[in-house]
Short mmCIF file of C-alpha atoms in Angstrom, two decimals:
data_model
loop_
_atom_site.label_atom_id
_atom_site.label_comp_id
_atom_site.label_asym_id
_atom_site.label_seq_id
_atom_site.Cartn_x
_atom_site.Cartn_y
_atom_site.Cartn_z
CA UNK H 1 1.32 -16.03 -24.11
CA UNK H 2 5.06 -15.63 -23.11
CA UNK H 3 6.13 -13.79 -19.88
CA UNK H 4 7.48 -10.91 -21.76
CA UNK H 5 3.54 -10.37 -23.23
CA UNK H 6 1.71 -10.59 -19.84
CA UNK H 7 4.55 -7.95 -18.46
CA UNK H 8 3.67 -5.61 -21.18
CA UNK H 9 -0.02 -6.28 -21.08
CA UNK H 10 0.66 -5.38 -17.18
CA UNK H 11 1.84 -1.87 -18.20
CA UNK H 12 -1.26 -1.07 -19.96
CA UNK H 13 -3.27 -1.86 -16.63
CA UNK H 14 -1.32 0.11 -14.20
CA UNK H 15 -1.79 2.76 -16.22
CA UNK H 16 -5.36 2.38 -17.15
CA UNK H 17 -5.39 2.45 -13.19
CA UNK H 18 -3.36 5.73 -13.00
CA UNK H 19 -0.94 3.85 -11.01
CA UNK H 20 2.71 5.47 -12.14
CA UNK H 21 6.06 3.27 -11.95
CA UNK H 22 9.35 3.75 -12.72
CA UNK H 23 11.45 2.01 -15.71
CA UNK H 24 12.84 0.36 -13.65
CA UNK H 25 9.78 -0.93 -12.03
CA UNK H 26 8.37 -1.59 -15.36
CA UNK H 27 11.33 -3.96 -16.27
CA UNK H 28 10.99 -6.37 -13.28
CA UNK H 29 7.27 -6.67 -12.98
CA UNK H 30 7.55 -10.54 -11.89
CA UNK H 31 5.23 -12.93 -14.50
CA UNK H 32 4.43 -16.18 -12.32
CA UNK H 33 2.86 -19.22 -13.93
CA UNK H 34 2.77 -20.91 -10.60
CA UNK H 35 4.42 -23.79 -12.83
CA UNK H 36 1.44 -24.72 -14.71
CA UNK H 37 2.59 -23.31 -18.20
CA UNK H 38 -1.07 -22.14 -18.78
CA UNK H 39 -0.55 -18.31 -18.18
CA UNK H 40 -3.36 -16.52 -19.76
CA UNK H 41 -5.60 -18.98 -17.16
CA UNK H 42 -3.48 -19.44 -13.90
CA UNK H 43 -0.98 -16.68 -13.22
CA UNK H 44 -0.56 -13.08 -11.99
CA UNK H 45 1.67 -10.43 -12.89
CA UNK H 46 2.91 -8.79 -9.39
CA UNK H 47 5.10 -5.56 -8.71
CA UNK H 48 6.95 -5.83 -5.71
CA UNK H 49 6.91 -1.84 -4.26
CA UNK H 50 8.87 -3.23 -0.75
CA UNK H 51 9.17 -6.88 1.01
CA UNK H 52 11.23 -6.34 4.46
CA UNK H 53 11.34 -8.13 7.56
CA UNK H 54 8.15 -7.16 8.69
CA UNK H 55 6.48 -5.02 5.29
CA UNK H 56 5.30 -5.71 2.59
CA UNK H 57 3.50 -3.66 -0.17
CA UNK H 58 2.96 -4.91 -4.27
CA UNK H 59 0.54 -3.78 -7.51
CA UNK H 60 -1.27 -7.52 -9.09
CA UNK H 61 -2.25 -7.05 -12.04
CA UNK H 62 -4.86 -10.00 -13.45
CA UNK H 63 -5.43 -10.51 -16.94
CA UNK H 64 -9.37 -11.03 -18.00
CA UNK H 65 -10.56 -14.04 -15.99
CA UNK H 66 -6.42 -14.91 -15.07
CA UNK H 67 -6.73 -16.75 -11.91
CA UNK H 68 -4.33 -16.89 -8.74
CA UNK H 69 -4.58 -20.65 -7.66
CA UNK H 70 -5.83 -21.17 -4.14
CA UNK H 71 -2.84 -21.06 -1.41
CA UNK H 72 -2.26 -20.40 2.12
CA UNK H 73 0.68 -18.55 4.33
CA UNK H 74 1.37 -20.60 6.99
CA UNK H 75 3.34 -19.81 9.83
CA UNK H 76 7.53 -19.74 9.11
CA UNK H 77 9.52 -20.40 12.48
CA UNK H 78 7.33 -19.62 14.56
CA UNK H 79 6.19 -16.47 13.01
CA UNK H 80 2.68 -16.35 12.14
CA UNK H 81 1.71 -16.61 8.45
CA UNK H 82 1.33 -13.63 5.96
CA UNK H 83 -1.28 -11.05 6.10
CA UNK H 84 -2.62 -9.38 3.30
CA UNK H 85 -5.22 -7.08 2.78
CA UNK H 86 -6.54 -6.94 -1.30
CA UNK H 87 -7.61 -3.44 -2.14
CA UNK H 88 -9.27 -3.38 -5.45
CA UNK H 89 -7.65 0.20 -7.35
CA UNK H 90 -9.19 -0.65 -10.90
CA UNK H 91 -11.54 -3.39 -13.08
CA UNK H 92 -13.00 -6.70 -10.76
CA UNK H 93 -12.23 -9.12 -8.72
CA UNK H 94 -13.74 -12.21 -7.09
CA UNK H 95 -12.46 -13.40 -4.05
CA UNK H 96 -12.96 -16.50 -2.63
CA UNK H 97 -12.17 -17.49 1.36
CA UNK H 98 -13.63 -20.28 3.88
CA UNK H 99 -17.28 -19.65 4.83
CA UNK H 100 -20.94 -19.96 3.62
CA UNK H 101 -20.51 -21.02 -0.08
CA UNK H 102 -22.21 -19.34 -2.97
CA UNK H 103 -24.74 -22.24 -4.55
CA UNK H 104 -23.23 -24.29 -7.01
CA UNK H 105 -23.30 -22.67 -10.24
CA UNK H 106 -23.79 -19.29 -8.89
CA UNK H 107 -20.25 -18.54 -8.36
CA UNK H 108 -19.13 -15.34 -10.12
CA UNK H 109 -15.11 -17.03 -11.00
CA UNK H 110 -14.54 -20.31 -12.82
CA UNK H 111 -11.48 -22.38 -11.56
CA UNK H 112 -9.24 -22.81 -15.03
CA UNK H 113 -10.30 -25.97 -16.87
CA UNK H 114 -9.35 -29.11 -15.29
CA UNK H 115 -8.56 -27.76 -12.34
CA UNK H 116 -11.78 -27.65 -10.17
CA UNK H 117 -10.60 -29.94 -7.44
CA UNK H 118 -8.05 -27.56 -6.63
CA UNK H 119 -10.37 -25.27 -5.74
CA UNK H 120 -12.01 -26.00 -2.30
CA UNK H 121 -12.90 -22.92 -0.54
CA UNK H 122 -16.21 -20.62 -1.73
CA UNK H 123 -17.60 -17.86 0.39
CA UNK H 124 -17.31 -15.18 -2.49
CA UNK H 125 -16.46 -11.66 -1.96
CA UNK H 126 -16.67 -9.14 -4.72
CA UNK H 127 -14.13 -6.33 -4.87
CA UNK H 128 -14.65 -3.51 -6.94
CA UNK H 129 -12.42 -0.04 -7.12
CA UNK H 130 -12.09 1.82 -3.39
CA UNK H 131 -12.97 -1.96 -2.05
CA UNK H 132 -10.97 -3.99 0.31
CA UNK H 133 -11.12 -7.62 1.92
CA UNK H 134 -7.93 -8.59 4.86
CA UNK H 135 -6.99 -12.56 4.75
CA UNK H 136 -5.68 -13.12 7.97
CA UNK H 137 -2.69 -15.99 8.32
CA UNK H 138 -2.93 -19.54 7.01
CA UNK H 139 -6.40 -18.74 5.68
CA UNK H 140 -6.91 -20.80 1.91
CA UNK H 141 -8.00 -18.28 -1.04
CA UNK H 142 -7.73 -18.02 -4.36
CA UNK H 143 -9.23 -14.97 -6.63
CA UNK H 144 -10.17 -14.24 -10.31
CA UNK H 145 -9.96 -11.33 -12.70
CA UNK H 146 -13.49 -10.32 -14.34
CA UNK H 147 -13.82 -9.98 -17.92
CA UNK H 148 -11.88 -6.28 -17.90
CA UNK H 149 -9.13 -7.63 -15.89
CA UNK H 150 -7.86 -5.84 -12.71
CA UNK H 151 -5.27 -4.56 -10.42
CA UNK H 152 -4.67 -5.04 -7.00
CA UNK H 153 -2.79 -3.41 -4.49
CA UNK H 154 -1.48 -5.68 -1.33
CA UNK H 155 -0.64 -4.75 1.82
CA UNK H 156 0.98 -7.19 3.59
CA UNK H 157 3.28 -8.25 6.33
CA UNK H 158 6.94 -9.72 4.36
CA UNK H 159 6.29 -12.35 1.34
CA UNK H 160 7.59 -15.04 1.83
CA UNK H 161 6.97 -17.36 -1.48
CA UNK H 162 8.73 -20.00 -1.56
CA UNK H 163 6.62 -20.74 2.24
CA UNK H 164 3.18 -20.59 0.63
CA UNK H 165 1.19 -23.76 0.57
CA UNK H 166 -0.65 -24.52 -2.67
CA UNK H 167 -3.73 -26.69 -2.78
CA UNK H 168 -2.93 -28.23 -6.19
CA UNK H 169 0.02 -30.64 -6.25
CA UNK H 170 1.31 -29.33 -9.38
CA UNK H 171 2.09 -25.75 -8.40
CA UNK H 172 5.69 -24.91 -8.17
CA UNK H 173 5.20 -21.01 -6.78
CA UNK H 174 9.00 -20.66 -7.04
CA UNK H 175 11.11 -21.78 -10.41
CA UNK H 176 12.88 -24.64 -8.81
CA UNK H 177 16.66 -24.83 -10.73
CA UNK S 1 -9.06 26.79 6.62
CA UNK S 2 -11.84 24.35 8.96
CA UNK S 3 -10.93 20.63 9.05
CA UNK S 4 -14.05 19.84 6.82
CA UNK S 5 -12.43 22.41 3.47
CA UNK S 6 -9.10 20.34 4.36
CA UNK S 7 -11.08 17.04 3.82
CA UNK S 8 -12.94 18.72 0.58
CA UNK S 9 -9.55 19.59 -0.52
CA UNK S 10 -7.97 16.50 -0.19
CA UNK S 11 -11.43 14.57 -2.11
CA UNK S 12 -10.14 16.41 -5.13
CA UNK S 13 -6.58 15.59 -4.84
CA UNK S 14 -7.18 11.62 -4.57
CA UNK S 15 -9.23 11.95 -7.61
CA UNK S 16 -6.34 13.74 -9.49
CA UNK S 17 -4.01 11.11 -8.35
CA UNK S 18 -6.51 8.81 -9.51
CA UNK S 19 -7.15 7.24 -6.33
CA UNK S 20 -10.15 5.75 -6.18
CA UNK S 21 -12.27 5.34 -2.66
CA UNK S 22 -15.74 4.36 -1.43
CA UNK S 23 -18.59 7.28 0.07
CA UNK S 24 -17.49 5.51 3.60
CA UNK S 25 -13.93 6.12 3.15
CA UNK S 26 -14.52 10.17 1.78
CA UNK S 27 -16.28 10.68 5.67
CA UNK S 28 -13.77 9.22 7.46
CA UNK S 29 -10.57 11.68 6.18
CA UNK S 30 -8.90 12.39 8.94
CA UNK S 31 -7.26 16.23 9.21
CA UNK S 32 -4.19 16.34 11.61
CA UNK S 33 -3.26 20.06 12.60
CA UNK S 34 -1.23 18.17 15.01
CA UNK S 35 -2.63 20.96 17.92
CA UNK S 36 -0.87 23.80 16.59
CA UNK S 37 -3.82 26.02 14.81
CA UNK S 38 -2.25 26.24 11.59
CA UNK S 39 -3.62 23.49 9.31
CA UNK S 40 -2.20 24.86 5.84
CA UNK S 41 1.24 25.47 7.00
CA UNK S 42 1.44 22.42 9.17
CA UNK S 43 -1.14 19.34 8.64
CA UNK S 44 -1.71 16.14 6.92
CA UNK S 45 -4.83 15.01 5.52
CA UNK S 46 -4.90 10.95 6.20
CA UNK S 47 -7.12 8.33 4.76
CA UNK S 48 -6.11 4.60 6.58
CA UNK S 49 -6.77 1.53 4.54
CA UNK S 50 -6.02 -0.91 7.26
CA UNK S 51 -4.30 -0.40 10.48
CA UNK S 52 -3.80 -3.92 11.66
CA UNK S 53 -1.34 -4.82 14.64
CA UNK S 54 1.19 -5.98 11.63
CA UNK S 55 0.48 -4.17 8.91
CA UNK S 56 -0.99 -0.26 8.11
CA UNK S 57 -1.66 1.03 4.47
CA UNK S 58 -2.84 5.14 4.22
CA UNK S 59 -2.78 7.13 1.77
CA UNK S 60 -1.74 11.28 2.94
CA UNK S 61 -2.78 13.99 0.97
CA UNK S 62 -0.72 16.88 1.02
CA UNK S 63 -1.63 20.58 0.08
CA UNK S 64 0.43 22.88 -1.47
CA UNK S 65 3.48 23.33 1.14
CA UNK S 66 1.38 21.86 3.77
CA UNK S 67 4.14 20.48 6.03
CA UNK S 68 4.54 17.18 8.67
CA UNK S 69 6.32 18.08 11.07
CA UNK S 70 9.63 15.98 12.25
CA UNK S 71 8.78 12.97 14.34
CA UNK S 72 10.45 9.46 14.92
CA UNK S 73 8.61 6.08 16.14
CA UNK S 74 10.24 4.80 19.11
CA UNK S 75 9.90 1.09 20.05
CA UNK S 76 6.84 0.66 22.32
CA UNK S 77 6.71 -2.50 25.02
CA UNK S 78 9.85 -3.92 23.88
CA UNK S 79 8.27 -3.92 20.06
CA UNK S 80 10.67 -2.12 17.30
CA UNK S 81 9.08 0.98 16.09
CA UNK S 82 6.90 1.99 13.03
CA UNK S 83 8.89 1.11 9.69
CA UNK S 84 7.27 3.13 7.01
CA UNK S 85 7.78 3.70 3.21
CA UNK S 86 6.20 6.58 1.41
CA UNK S 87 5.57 6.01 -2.07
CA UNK S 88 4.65 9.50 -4.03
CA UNK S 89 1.30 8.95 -6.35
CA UNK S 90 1.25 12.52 -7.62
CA UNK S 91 2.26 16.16 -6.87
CA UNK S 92 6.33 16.17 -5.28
CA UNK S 93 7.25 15.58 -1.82
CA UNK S 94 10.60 16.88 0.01
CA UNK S 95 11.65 14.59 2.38
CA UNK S 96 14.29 14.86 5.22
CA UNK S 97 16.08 12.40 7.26
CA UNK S 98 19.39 12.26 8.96
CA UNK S 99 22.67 12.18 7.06
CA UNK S 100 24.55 14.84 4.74
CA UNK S 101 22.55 18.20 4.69
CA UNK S 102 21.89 20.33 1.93
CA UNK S 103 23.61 23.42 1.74
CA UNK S 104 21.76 26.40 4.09
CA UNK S 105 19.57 28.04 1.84
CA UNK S 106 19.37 25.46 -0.94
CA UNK S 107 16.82 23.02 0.65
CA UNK S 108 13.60 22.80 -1.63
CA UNK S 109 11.25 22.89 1.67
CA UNK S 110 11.22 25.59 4.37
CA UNK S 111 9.56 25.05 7.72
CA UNK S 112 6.40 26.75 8.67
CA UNK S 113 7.49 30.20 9.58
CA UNK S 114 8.65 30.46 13.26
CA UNK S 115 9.29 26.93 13.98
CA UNK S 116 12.45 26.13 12.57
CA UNK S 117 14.64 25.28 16.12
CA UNK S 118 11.92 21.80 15.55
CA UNK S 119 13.34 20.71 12.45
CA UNK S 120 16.70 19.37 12.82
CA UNK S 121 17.33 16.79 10.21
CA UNK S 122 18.54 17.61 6.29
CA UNK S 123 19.09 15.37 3.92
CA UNK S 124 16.81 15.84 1.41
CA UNK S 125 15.09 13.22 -0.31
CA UNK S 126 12.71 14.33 -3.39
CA UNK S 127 10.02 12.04 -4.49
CA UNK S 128 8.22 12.42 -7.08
CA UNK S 129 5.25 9.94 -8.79
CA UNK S 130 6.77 6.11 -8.47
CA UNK S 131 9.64 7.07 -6.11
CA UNK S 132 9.40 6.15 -2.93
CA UNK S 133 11.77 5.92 0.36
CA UNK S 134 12.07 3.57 2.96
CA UNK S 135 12.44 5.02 6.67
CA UNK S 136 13.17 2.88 9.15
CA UNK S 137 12.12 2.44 13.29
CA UNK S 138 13.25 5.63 15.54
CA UNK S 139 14.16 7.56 12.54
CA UNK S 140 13.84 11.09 12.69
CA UNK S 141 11.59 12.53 9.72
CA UNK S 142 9.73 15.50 8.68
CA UNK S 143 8.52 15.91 4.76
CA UNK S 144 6.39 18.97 3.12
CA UNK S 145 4.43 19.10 -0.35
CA UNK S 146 5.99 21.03 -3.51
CA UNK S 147 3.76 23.76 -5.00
CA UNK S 148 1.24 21.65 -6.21
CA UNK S 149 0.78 19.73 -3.11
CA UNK S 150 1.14 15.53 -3.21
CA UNK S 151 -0.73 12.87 -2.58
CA UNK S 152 2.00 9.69 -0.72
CA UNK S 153 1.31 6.61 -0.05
CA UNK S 154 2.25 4.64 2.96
CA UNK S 155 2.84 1.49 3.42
CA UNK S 156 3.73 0.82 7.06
CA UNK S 157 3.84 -1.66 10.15
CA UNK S 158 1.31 -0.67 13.32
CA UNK S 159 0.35 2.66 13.45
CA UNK S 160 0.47 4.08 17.27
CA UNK S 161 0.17 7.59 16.58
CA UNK S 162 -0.11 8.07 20.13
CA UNK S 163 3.32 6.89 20.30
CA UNK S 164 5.26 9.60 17.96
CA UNK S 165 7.88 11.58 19.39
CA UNK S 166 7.43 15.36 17.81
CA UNK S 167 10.68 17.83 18.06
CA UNK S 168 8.53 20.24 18.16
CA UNK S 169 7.26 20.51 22.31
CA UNK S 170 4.32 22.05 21.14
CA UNK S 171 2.70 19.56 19.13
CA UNK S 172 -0.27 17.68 19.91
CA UNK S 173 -0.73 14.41 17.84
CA UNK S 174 -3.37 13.25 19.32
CA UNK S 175 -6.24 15.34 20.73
CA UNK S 176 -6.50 15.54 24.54
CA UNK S 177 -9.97 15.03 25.99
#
């Protein structure tokens, strides 16, 4: 699947979600593969509303069972890490933070194939439309689209990307030139 | 119109914008008539994702005309004020914030009848579904729903409604005990 596919795929989920953009919005919906050229399994498709100094606000759109790799915000001189609250608007999504882990084998998410050691942390939390979950700073978690997909809104305090700290080696969050 | 049809009113809005929220969320609608007895011409019905001391996400339903009156968030121990960004969902919203004015007589709101000495700021700003508008700390600010009233989302820094500084002397943000 090529970036311009999961962008228009995208679309078609904001607006199943009766979320309404502008053309302009629709032609810089970011596609990130996190650097692991296996889209359709690890990547997200993001809409940046606003990222200032001190807001931030974005639409995620997951394909079916598309997976954002577990990461963590930590602090960025001397400013505490991102915040973000996940606010499930439309489909299902699994969420998975530090805490009492689900038994082995009962987890609702797979980790893509191969990749299971990159995926440490397993309190689950299920979000479905009108739910929420907050991560607060420098917390690991990674989360999953169900089999319909999904889309996200974030709130957040500013995005900083190229800052977040991936547990698999092999992510490069930002294209490096 | 009680505080409880305001709340009824504003269920049916959020389902037209095709906001989606949870029985929990429904109870909790807050109605603001900011103390001034006159909820339809000058209110705010305000549901609040996640008021964090970083981050706040709301969404504010509008009714038809239903105005909020001007206000600006000051900086509060040494802490800059509330940056918000409104981000219209559905309906149309008339915004105003300083800089050029539009002509006398041409502005698409009009203040609730009798208080127009307490709105003082002009340019216009007209969002309508996927526009949004970024107002910044201490910023005077006042908006009002078209015909069809809006539904706006917020996306914000700390709310501290206590904090907001009305033009209008005889408003009441926050109910006194």
């Amino acid at each position: 699947m090529t970036a311009a596919e999961a962008r228009q795929l995208a679309l078609g989920y904001l607006g199943r979600a009766g979320v309404v953009i502008t053309p302009a919005e629709a032609g810089r919906i970011e596609v990130a593969d996190f650097g692991l050229g296996e889209l359709e399994r690890s990547g997200l498709q993001i809409l940046t509303y606003i990222n200032t100094e001190r807001v931030c606000a974005k639409e995620l759109v997951l394909l079916p069972r598309q997976t954002c790799p577990e990461h963590r915000h930590p602090p960025v001189a001397g400013v505490p890490g991102k915040e973000e609250t996940f606010r499930c608007r439309w489909g299902e999504v699994y969420l998975y933070v530090p805490g009492d882990a689900v038994a082995p084998g009962d987890a609702r998410a797979v980790p893509p194939r191969g990749r299971d050691a990159a995926y440490t942390v397993w309190h689950e939390v299920v979000l479905r439309p009108g739910e929420q979950y907050t991560i607060y700073p420098d917390t690991l978690h990674w989360f999953q689209a169900g089999d319909e997909g999904a889309v996200v809104s974030e709130f957040s305090t500013r995005s900083r990307d190229e800052s977040d700290v991936f547990t698999d080696p092999e992510i490069r969050r930002v294209p490096e030139s």
